[in-house]
Every structure is written in C-alpha cells, then in structure tokens.
Amino acid sequence: WNAGKGSNWEGGIRMPAFAYWKGKIAPMSRSAEIVSSMDVFPTLSALADIPLPTNRVYDGLDMSNVLLGKNGGKSDHDFLFFYGYCSGEPYWTISSVRHGKYKAHWCTMPGLGLGHIKGENITQYDPPLLFNIDKDPSEAYPISFNEMPTQPEDAAAMQRILKAYAMEKATFEYGRITPEPDQPGEGPGKYGVCCDRSNDCHCNNNEEKDILGIFNLGTKEHHDRYHKILGEKEPMPPRTRAQKRLQNS
C-alpha cells in the first residue's frame, strides 16, 4: 500500500476484518464492501434489537447486511469520509472519501514518522485527486490530477463526490466532549474498568498482585515485572524518554 498509519492513503486506513458467528455468518464468506470500525456500535445495537437515541449524530451505520449477506450484502455507506488536518483548515476536516470503487483525495500527507506530526509534505488538490481503488489499490495511477476526469463514468462519479462533499461540509456537527464527574476512587491514572477500587483494581485473592492483565500494559508495575521475569537490569542511564518516565514514576 501507499504510505502507512497516520496517512489518508490506503496504507493508513485500509485494514482486513474478520467476523465469526456460528449459524449466522456463512463460513469462508468474504466481502469487499466498504465498512468502518465506527459501524461496530450501531451494528451490535441493531443485532441486539436495541434502538439508539435519536437526539445525536452517529458516524457509523449498521453493517448487518454485509455480515449476514442480506439484501445483496451491500454496505449502507454510499460515501465514507475520512478526516485529517492536511486540508490546512484550523481543525480536522475532510481529507478523502470512498465512493464505491472510487477514492478521492482533497489533500494527502505521509504516515507517522515521515513528517506527519510536523505537518510536512502535505499536498492539496482542487478538484480532488481521483483513483479507481478496485483496479489500483496502491493509488499509484490517478484518474485525474487537479482537473475533472475526461471519461464520462469517472466524471459522473466526480460530480457525485463533489455534491456529497458539499453536503457533508454543510451539515457536519462538531461535537464537544464533556467529561463525566469522577466517581469515588477515580482520578488521573485511575480510569477504566475496575472490579474493586479499594484494592487498587486488583481482582484476585492471591497475595501477589496480578499485574499482567491487559489493562495494566504500559504501567510501571507491568514494566517492573517485565524486567524481573527476564532477569534484565534496566538501562542506566535511561536510553529513551519513556524509560526515564517509568524509572522516575
């Protein structure tokens, strides 16, 4: 793929996915339909027959038809927009979109470690850069570059994309996260799933605390246990900022 994580090229956003549901999902079936991780929540809600509140905006859509092969197994995403900051606007906005076999880029940027954080190597396009992803998943051969496509089918797709882009920009609602008040025992470094906060979230009866759970990955306890098991001494002085933070915490 072109580029990697952190970019809006296929290498940064395209991932395989696997689903298993005995008796419901056909074994060895596969689909090339466009879905998103944002679809998981509305899909599980629909499968559980739990209606979602209607007083808010959901970016994801129910992908039950894709999973279960119903109604032709088609995705409900006619247009799936991707957001980033390569547009040059003071907030994250549309960088690219998938529409059937097409993908359009209003701007492109490299992945993490290649100028991504500094905002380097950003290129913007008007009209957007257009690719046929079915034929060119590496995005190496654009159908059009800063001009409208010449082939009628491609030109019609570009017009649909530009219309959907205008609608998305006009109707997008920027949300604001309002943190819930801390509950007893909560605070910085003490959020997340916890069975017993009075026991510092350790959930077994052994004298030695179980510190190898997945929610402890990256903590100082996990760090110390890692070195103890391997019989390794920590590098002195620390070689990285992460090592320094853990040793000083």
PDB file of C-alpha atoms in Angstrom:
ATOM      1  CA  TRP A   1       0.000   0.000   0.000  1.00  0.00           C
ATOM      2  CA  ASN A   2       0.929   3.632  -0.395  1.00  0.00           C
ATOM      3  CA  ALA A   3       2.296   5.076   2.907  1.00  0.00           C
ATOM      4  CA  GLY A   4       1.163   3.785   6.299  1.00  0.00           C
ATOM      5  CA  LYS A   5      -0.587   4.507   9.573  1.00  0.00           C
ATOM      6  CA  GLY A   6      -1.436   8.146  10.144  1.00  0.00           C
ATOM      7  CA  SER A   7      -1.980   8.928   6.471  1.00  0.00           C
ATOM      8  CA  ASN A   8      -5.182   9.030   4.446  1.00  0.00           C
ATOM      9  CA  TRP A   9      -3.696   6.810   1.745  1.00  0.00           C
ATOM     10  CA  GLU A  10      -4.993   3.223   1.695  1.00  0.00           C
ATOM     11  CA  GLY A  11      -1.949   2.096   3.686  1.00  0.00           C
ATOM     12  CA  GLY A  12      -3.095   4.295   6.563  1.00  0.00           C
ATOM     13  CA  ILE A  13      -6.770   3.372   6.721  1.00  0.00           C
ATOM     14  CA  ARG A  14      -7.373   0.061   4.933  1.00  0.00           C
ATOM     15  CA  MET A  15      -7.488  -2.988   7.177  1.00  0.00           C
ATOM     16  CA  PRO A  16      -8.788  -6.562   6.874  1.00  0.00           C
ATOM     17  CA  ALA A  17     -11.503  -7.615   9.289  1.00  0.00           C
ATOM     18  CA  PHE A  18     -12.795 -10.988  10.438  1.00  0.00           C
ATOM     19  CA  ALA A  19     -16.191 -11.861  11.870  1.00  0.00           C
ATOM     20  CA  TYR A  20     -17.452 -15.157  13.307  1.00  0.00           C
ATOM     21  CA  TRP A  21     -20.992 -16.011  14.325  1.00  0.00           C
ATOM     22  CA  LYS A  22     -21.829 -19.697  14.180  1.00  0.00           C
ATOM     23  CA  GLY A  23     -25.023 -20.371  12.291  1.00  0.00           C
ATOM     24  CA  LYS A  24     -25.371 -16.731  11.207  1.00  0.00           C
ATOM     25  CA  ILE A  25     -22.313 -15.745   9.164  1.00  0.00           C
ATOM     26  CA  ALA A  26     -21.625 -18.058   6.229  1.00  0.00           C
ATOM     27  CA  PRO A  27     -18.300 -19.913   6.699  1.00  0.00           C
ATOM     28  CA  MET A  28     -15.479 -18.796   4.385  1.00  0.00           C
ATOM     29  CA  SER A  29     -17.586 -15.938   3.005  1.00  0.00           C
ATOM     30  CA  ARG A  30     -15.899 -12.668   2.161  1.00  0.00           C
ATOM     31  CA  SER A  31     -16.874  -9.178   1.083  1.00  0.00           C
ATOM     32  CA  ALA A  32     -15.142  -6.179  -0.483  1.00  0.00           C
ATOM     33  CA  GLU A  33     -17.831  -3.776   0.726  1.00  0.00           C
ATOM     34  CA  ILE A  34     -16.806  -0.574   2.496  1.00  0.00           C
ATOM     35  CA  VAL A  35     -17.316  -0.636   6.256  1.00  0.00           C
ATOM     36  CA  SER A  36     -15.710   1.169   9.173  1.00  0.00           C
ATOM     37  CA  SER A  37     -14.864   0.490  12.807  1.00  0.00           C
ATOM     38  CA  MET A  38     -17.429   3.229  13.523  1.00  0.00           C
ATOM     39  CA  ASP A  39     -20.054   0.746  12.289  1.00  0.00           C
ATOM     40  CA  VAL A  40     -19.481  -1.725  15.133  1.00  0.00           C
ATOM     41  CA  PHE A  41     -21.583   0.128  17.709  1.00  0.00           C
ATOM     42  CA  PRO A  42     -24.729   0.654  15.577  1.00  0.00           C
ATOM     43  CA  THR A  43     -24.392  -2.877  14.200  1.00  0.00           C
ATOM     44  CA  LEU A  44     -24.293  -4.549  17.618  1.00  0.00           C
ATOM     45  CA  SER A  45     -27.174  -2.344  18.750  1.00  0.00           C
ATOM     46  CA  ALA A  46     -29.228  -3.401  15.737  1.00  0.00           C
ATOM     47  CA  LEU A  47     -28.424  -7.100  16.190  1.00  0.00           C
ATOM     48  CA  ALA A  48     -29.413  -6.843  19.857  1.00  0.00           C
ATOM     49  CA  ASP A  49     -32.606  -5.041  18.815  1.00  0.00           C
ATOM     50  CA  ILE A  50     -31.714  -2.043  20.975  1.00  0.00           C
ATOM     51  CA  PRO A  51     -32.788   1.261  19.412  1.00  0.00           C
ATOM     52  CA  LEU A  52     -30.253   4.084  19.611  1.00  0.00           C
ATOM     53  CA  PRO A  53     -31.157   7.541  20.924  1.00  0.00           C
ATOM     54  CA  THR A  54     -32.219   9.836  18.115  1.00  0.00           C
ATOM     55  CA  ASN A  55     -31.004  13.113  19.618  1.00  0.00           C
ATOM     56  CA  ARG A  56     -27.408  12.736  18.434  1.00  0.00           C
ATOM     57  CA  VAL A  57     -25.355  12.113  15.299  1.00  0.00           C
ATOM     58  CA  TYR A  58     -23.811   8.712  14.568  1.00  0.00           C
ATOM     59  CA  ASP A  59     -20.965   8.438  12.079  1.00  0.00           C
ATOM     60  CA  GLY A  60     -21.284   4.667  11.840  1.00  0.00           C
ATOM     61  CA  LEU A  61     -24.001   2.652  10.091  1.00  0.00           C
ATOM     62  CA  ASP A  62     -25.481  -0.796  10.631  1.00  0.00           C
ATOM     63  CA  MET A  63     -23.380  -3.295   8.634  1.00  0.00           C
ATOM     64  CA  SER A  64     -25.580  -6.315   9.382  1.00  0.00           C
ATOM     65  CA  ASN A  65     -26.333  -6.782   5.681  1.00  0.00           C
ATOM     66  CA  VAL A  66     -22.619  -7.151   4.934  1.00  0.00           C
ATOM     67  CA  LEU A  67     -22.017  -9.601   7.797  1.00  0.00           C
ATOM     68  CA  LEU A  68     -25.106 -11.725   7.216  1.00  0.00           C
ATOM     69  CA  GLY A  69     -25.261 -11.484   3.428  1.00  0.00           C
ATOM     70  CA  LYS A  70     -28.731  -9.953   3.450  1.00  0.00           C
ATOM     71  CA  ASN A  71     -30.142  -7.552   0.839  1.00  0.00           C
ATOM     72  CA  GLY A  72     -27.311  -8.347  -1.509  1.00  0.00           C
ATOM     73  CA  GLY A  73     -24.688  -7.904   1.213  1.00  0.00           C
ATOM     74  CA  LYS A  74     -24.320  -4.237   0.356  1.00  0.00           C
ATOM     75  CA  SER A  75     -22.862  -1.612   2.671  1.00  0.00           C
ATOM     76  CA  ASP A  76     -25.005   1.354   3.643  1.00  0.00           C
ATOM     77  CA  HIS A  77     -22.007   3.651   3.110  1.00  0.00           C
ATOM     78  CA  ASP A  78     -22.525   5.303  -0.254  1.00  0.00           C
ATOM     79  CA  PHE A  79     -19.840   7.775   0.798  1.00  0.00           C
ATOM     80  CA  LEU A  80     -17.382   7.116   3.629  1.00  0.00           C
ATOM     81  CA  PHE A  81     -15.439  10.267   4.527  1.00  0.00           C
ATOM     82  CA  PHE A  82     -12.036  10.335   6.200  1.00  0.00           C
ATOM     83  CA  TYR A  83     -10.886  13.276   8.284  1.00  0.00           C
ATOM     84  CA  GLY A  84      -7.450  14.789   8.904  1.00  0.00           C
ATOM     85  CA  TYR A  85      -5.647  18.100   9.199  1.00  0.00           C
ATOM     86  CA  CYS A  86      -3.890  18.143   5.817  1.00  0.00           C
ATOM     87  CA  SER A  87      -6.583  20.458   4.407  1.00  0.00           C
ATOM     88  CA  GLY A  88      -4.922  23.452   6.042  1.00  0.00           C
ATOM     89  CA  GLU A  89      -8.043  24.394   7.988  1.00  0.00           C
ATOM     90  CA  PRO A  90      -7.630  25.132  11.718  1.00  0.00           C
ATOM     91  CA  TYR A  91      -9.473  21.911  12.639  1.00  0.00           C
ATOM     92  CA  TRP A  92      -9.660  18.365  11.326  1.00  0.00           C
ATOM     93  CA  THR A  93     -11.868  18.213   8.271  1.00  0.00           C
ATOM     94  CA  ILE A  94     -12.444  16.060   5.184  1.00  0.00           C
ATOM     95  CA  SER A  95      -9.261  14.750   3.612  1.00  0.00           C
ATOM     96  CA  SER A  96     -10.610  11.925   1.441  1.00  0.00           C
ATOM     97  CA  VAL A  97     -13.655   9.794   0.691  1.00  0.00           C
ATOM     98  CA  ARG A  98     -14.533   6.330  -0.590  1.00  0.00           C
ATOM     99  CA  HIS A  99     -17.425   6.037  -3.034  1.00  0.00           C
ATOM    100  CA  GLY A 100     -17.877   2.580  -4.476  1.00  0.00           C
ATOM    101  CA  LYS A 101     -14.767   1.729  -6.472  1.00  0.00           C
ATOM    102  CA  TYR A 102     -13.576   5.332  -6.317  1.00  0.00           C
ATOM    103  CA  LYS A 103     -11.497   7.196  -3.793  1.00  0.00           C
ATOM    104  CA  ALA A 104     -10.960  10.959  -3.866  1.00  0.00           C
ATOM    105  CA  HIS A 105      -8.290  12.965  -2.007  1.00  0.00           C
ATOM    106  CA  TRP A 106      -8.641  16.686  -1.263  1.00  0.00           C
ATOM    107  CA  CYS A 107      -5.244  16.511   0.394  1.00  0.00           C
ATOM    108  CA  THR A 108      -2.589  13.904   1.135  1.00  0.00           C
ATOM    109  CA  MET A 109       0.162  13.551   3.708  1.00  0.00           C
ATOM    110  CA  PRO A 110       2.685  10.883   4.759  1.00  0.00           C
ATOM    111  CA  GLY A 111       2.275   8.431   7.580  1.00  0.00           C
ATOM    112  CA  LEU A 112       3.680   8.577  11.093  1.00  0.00           C
ATOM    113  CA  GLY A 113       7.394   9.260  11.271  1.00  0.00           C
ATOM    114  CA  LEU A 114       7.555  10.856   7.818  1.00  0.00           C
ATOM    115  CA  GLY A 115       6.709  14.435   8.631  1.00  0.00           C
ATOM    116  CA  HIS A 116       3.194  13.613   9.838  1.00  0.00           C
ATOM    117  CA  ILE A 117       3.500  15.322  13.219  1.00  0.00           C
ATOM    118  CA  LYS A 118       5.140  18.454  11.837  1.00  0.00           C
ATOM    119  CA  GLY A 119       2.615  18.734   9.010  1.00  0.00           C
ATOM    120  CA  GLU A 120       5.295  18.365   6.363  1.00  0.00           C
ATOM    121  CA  ASN A 121       4.908  17.054   2.813  1.00  0.00           C
ATOM    122  CA  ILE A 122       1.237  17.999   2.574  1.00  0.00           C
ATOM    123  CA  THR A 123      -0.302  18.314  -0.902  1.00  0.00           C
ATOM    124  CA  GLN A 124      -3.753  19.707  -1.649  1.00  0.00           C
ATOM    125  CA  TYR A 125      -5.886  19.147  -4.746  1.00  0.00           C
ATOM    126  CA  ASP A 126      -8.738  21.019  -6.425  1.00  0.00           C
ATOM    127  CA  PRO A 127     -10.674  19.192  -7.732  1.00  0.00           C
ATOM    128  CA  PRO A 128      -9.712  16.161  -5.644  1.00  0.00           C
ATOM    129  CA  LEU A 129      -7.266  13.513  -6.757  1.00  0.00           C
ATOM    130  CA  LEU A 130      -9.305  10.545  -8.025  1.00  0.00           C
ATOM    131  CA  PHE A 131      -8.427   6.833  -8.068  1.00  0.00           C
ATOM    132  CA  ASN A 132     -10.148   3.583  -9.019  1.00  0.00           C
ATOM    133  CA  ILE A 133      -9.323   1.567  -5.899  1.00  0.00           C
ATOM    134  CA  ASP A 134     -10.600  -1.708  -7.341  1.00  0.00           C
ATOM    135  CA  LYS A 135      -8.025  -1.555 -10.145  1.00  0.00           C
ATOM    136  CA  ASP A 136      -5.373   0.491  -8.356  1.00  0.00           C
ATOM    137  CA  PRO A 137      -5.388  -0.201  -4.584  1.00  0.00           C
ATOM    138  CA  SER A 138      -1.832   1.178  -4.292  1.00  0.00           C
ATOM    139  CA  GLU A 139      -3.103   4.571  -5.526  1.00  0.00           C
ATOM    140  CA  ALA A 140      -0.245   4.835  -7.992  1.00  0.00           C
ATOM    141  CA  TYR A 141      -2.187   5.885 -11.102  1.00  0.00           C
ATOM    142  CA  PRO A 142      -4.658   8.762 -10.603  1.00  0.00           C
ATOM    143  CA  ILE A 143      -7.600   9.023 -12.952  1.00  0.00           C
ATOM    144  CA  SER A 144      -7.333  12.803 -12.762  1.00  0.00           C
ATOM    145  CA  PHE A 145      -4.874  15.265 -11.219  1.00  0.00           C
ATOM    146  CA  ASN A 146      -6.158  18.768 -10.387  1.00  0.00           C
ATOM    147  CA  GLU A 147      -8.684  18.528 -13.198  1.00  0.00           C
ATOM    148  CA  MET A 148     -12.020  16.901 -13.923  1.00  0.00           C
ATOM    149  CA  PRO A 149     -11.904  13.367 -15.354  1.00  0.00           C
ATOM    150  CA  THR A 150     -12.392  13.033 -19.090  1.00  0.00           C
ATOM    151  CA  GLN A 151     -14.194   9.659 -19.171  1.00  0.00           C
ATOM    152  CA  PRO A 152     -17.980  10.016 -18.699  1.00  0.00           C
ATOM    153  CA  GLU A 153     -18.278   7.370 -15.942  1.00  0.00           C
ATOM    154  CA  ASP A 154     -15.432   8.895 -13.953  1.00  0.00           C
ATOM    155  CA  ALA A 155     -16.720  12.438 -14.488  1.00  0.00           C
ATOM    156  CA  ALA A 156     -20.169  11.440 -13.250  1.00  0.00           C
ATOM    157  CA  ALA A 157     -18.608   9.862 -10.148  1.00  0.00           C
ATOM    158  CA  MET A 158     -16.611  13.033  -9.515  1.00  0.00           C
ATOM    159  CA  GLN A 159     -19.782  15.134  -9.674  1.00  0.00           C
ATOM    160  CA  ARG A 160     -21.474  12.849  -7.133  1.00  0.00           C
ATOM    161  CA  ILE A 161     -18.415  13.079  -4.872  1.00  0.00           C
ATOM    162  CA  LEU A 162     -18.299  16.882  -5.051  1.00  0.00           C
ATOM    163  CA  LYS A 163     -22.010  17.093  -4.251  1.00  0.00           C
ATOM    164  CA  ALA A 164     -21.637  14.726  -1.270  1.00  0.00           C
ATOM    165  CA  TYR A 165     -18.607  16.713  -0.083  1.00  0.00           C
ATOM    166  CA  ALA A 166     -20.588  19.956  -0.110  1.00  0.00           C
ATOM    167  CA  MET A 167     -23.423  18.309   1.831  1.00  0.00           C
ATOM    168  CA  GLU A 168     -21.038  16.814   4.400  1.00  0.00           C
ATOM    169  CA  LYS A 169     -19.329  20.158   4.966  1.00  0.00           C
ATOM    170  CA  ALA A 170     -22.648  21.956   5.300  1.00  0.00           C
ATOM    171  CA  THR A 171     -24.239  19.504   7.731  1.00  0.00           C
ATOM    172  CA  PHE A 172     -21.303  18.223   9.795  1.00  0.00           C
ATOM    173  CA  GLU A 173     -21.730  18.791  13.526  1.00  0.00           C
ATOM    174  CA  TYR A 174     -18.584  19.251  15.577  1.00  0.00           C
ATOM    175  CA  GLY A 175     -19.147  17.705  18.985  1.00  0.00           C
ATOM    176  CA  ARG A 176     -17.666  18.660  22.308  1.00  0.00           C
ATOM    177  CA  ILE A 177     -16.802  16.021  24.874  1.00  0.00           C
ATOM    178  CA  THR A 178     -17.974  16.904  28.360  1.00  0.00           C
ATOM    179  CA  PRO A 179     -16.212  14.646  30.879  1.00  0.00           C
ATOM    180  CA  GLU A 180     -18.397  12.913  33.412  1.00  0.00           C
ATOM    181  CA  PRO A 181     -17.599  13.818  37.039  1.00  0.00           C
ATOM    182  CA  ASP A 182     -15.174  11.484  38.801  1.00  0.00           C
ATOM    183  CA  GLN A 183     -16.760   8.704  40.806  1.00  0.00           C
ATOM    184  CA  PRO A 184     -15.349   7.597  44.186  1.00  0.00           C
ATOM    185  CA  GLY A 185     -11.830   6.269  43.679  1.00  0.00           C
ATOM    186  CA  GLU A 186     -11.441   7.723  40.201  1.00  0.00           C
ATOM    187  CA  GLY A 187      -8.915  10.316  39.100  1.00  0.00           C
ATOM    188  CA  PRO A 188      -5.867  10.695  36.868  1.00  0.00           C
ATOM    189  CA  GLY A 189      -4.397   7.269  36.226  1.00  0.00           C
ATOM    190  CA  LYS A 190      -7.401   5.538  37.800  1.00  0.00           C
ATOM    191  CA  TYR A 191      -9.955   5.430  34.998  1.00  0.00           C
ATOM    192  CA  GLY A 192     -11.255   2.384  33.184  1.00  0.00           C
ATOM    193  CA  VAL A 193     -12.805  -0.968  34.017  1.00  0.00           C
ATOM    194  CA  CYS A 194     -12.205  -1.832  37.667  1.00  0.00           C
ATOM    195  CA  CYS A 195     -13.637  -4.549  39.912  1.00  0.00           C
ATOM    196  CA  ASP A 196     -12.578  -3.102  43.256  1.00  0.00           C
ATOM    197  CA  ARG A 197     -11.066   0.379  43.595  1.00  0.00           C
ATOM    198  CA  SER A 198     -10.454  -0.121  47.305  1.00  0.00           C
ATOM    199  CA  ASN A 199      -7.986  -2.860  46.267  1.00  0.00           C
ATOM    200  CA  ASP A 200      -6.367  -0.670  43.608  1.00  0.00           C
ATOM    201  CA  CYS A 201      -8.266  -2.590  40.896  1.00  0.00           C
ATOM    202  CA  HIS A 202      -6.548  -5.907  41.624  1.00  0.00           C
ATOM    203  CA  CYS A 203      -9.146  -8.602  41.204  1.00  0.00           C
ATOM    204  CA  ASN A 204      -7.743 -11.847  42.577  1.00  0.00           C
ATOM    205  CA  ASN A 205      -7.187 -13.247  46.041  1.00  0.00           C
ATOM    206  CA  ASN A 206      -3.517 -14.055  45.644  1.00  0.00           C
ATOM    207  CA  GLU A 207      -1.075 -12.314  47.930  1.00  0.00           C
ATOM    208  CA  GLU A 208       0.984 -11.232  44.943  1.00  0.00           C
ATOM    209  CA  LYS A 209      -0.969  -8.755  42.886  1.00  0.00           C
ATOM    210  CA  ASP A 210      -1.893  -9.817  39.380  1.00  0.00           C
ATOM    211  CA  ILE A 211      -0.278  -7.092  37.312  1.00  0.00           C
ATOM    212  CA  LEU A 212      -0.175  -8.817  33.947  1.00  0.00           C
ATOM    213  CA  GLY A 213      -3.749  -8.057  32.880  1.00  0.00           C
ATOM    214  CA  ILE A 214      -4.283  -6.298  29.596  1.00  0.00           C
ATOM    215  CA  PHE A 215      -5.426  -3.087  31.313  1.00  0.00           C
ATOM    216  CA  ASN A 216      -2.051  -2.869  33.063  1.00  0.00           C
ATOM    217  CA  LEU A 217       0.060  -2.988  29.913  1.00  0.00           C
ATOM    218  CA  GLY A 218       2.349   0.015  29.874  1.00  0.00           C
ATOM    219  CA  THR A 219       2.112   0.750  33.597  1.00  0.00           C
ATOM    220  CA  LYS A 220       5.161   0.900  35.851  1.00  0.00           C
ATOM    221  CA  GLU A 221       4.074  -2.323  37.573  1.00  0.00           C
ATOM    222  CA  HIS A 222       3.947  -4.096  34.217  1.00  0.00           C
ATOM    223  CA  HIS A 223       7.319  -2.565  33.322  1.00  0.00           C
ATOM    224  CA  ASP A 224       8.959  -3.749  36.555  1.00  0.00           C
ATOM    225  CA  ARG A 225       7.511  -7.269  36.266  1.00  0.00           C
ATOM    226  CA  TYR A 226       8.767  -7.492  32.674  1.00  0.00           C
ATOM    227  CA  HIS A 227      12.372  -6.855  33.783  1.00  0.00           C
ATOM    228  CA  LYS A 228      12.033  -9.186  36.764  1.00  0.00           C
ATOM    229  CA  ILE A 229      10.826 -12.128  34.664  1.00  0.00           C
ATOM    230  CA  LEU A 230      13.569 -11.682  32.075  1.00  0.00           C
ATOM    231  CA  GLY A 231      16.205 -11.139  34.719  1.00  0.00           C
ATOM    232  CA  GLU A 232      17.339  -7.985  32.991  1.00  0.00           C
ATOM    233  CA  LYS A 233      18.559  -4.813  34.591  1.00  0.00           C
ATOM    234  CA  GLU A 234      17.146  -1.533  33.408  1.00  0.00           C
ATOM    235  CA  PRO A 235      19.475   0.537  31.224  1.00  0.00           C
ATOM    236  CA  MET A 236      21.256   3.238  33.179  1.00  0.00           C
ATOM    237  CA  PRO A 237      21.075   5.971  32.263  1.00  0.00           C
ATOM    238  CA  PRO A 238      17.702   5.548  30.506  1.00  0.00           C
ATOM    239  CA  ARG A 239      18.032   5.409  26.749  1.00  0.00           C
ATOM    240  CA  THR A 240      14.597   6.781  25.933  1.00  0.00           C
ATOM    241  CA  ARG A 241      12.176   9.317  27.373  1.00  0.00           C
ATOM    242  CA  ALA A 242       9.682   6.508  28.074  1.00  0.00           C
ATOM    243  CA  GLN A 243      12.270   4.610  30.153  1.00  0.00           C
ATOM    244  CA  LYS A 244      13.106   7.777  32.062  1.00  0.00           C
ATOM    245  CA  ARG A 245       9.433   8.452  32.889  1.00  0.00           C
ATOM    246  CA  LEU A 246       8.884   4.895  34.121  1.00  0.00           C
ATOM    247  CA  GLN A 247      12.011   4.873  36.293  1.00  0.00           C
ATOM    248  CA  ASN A 248      11.112   8.215  37.844  1.00  0.00           C
ATOM    249  CA  SER A 249       7.446   7.407  38.458  1.00  0.00           C
TER     250      SER A 249
END
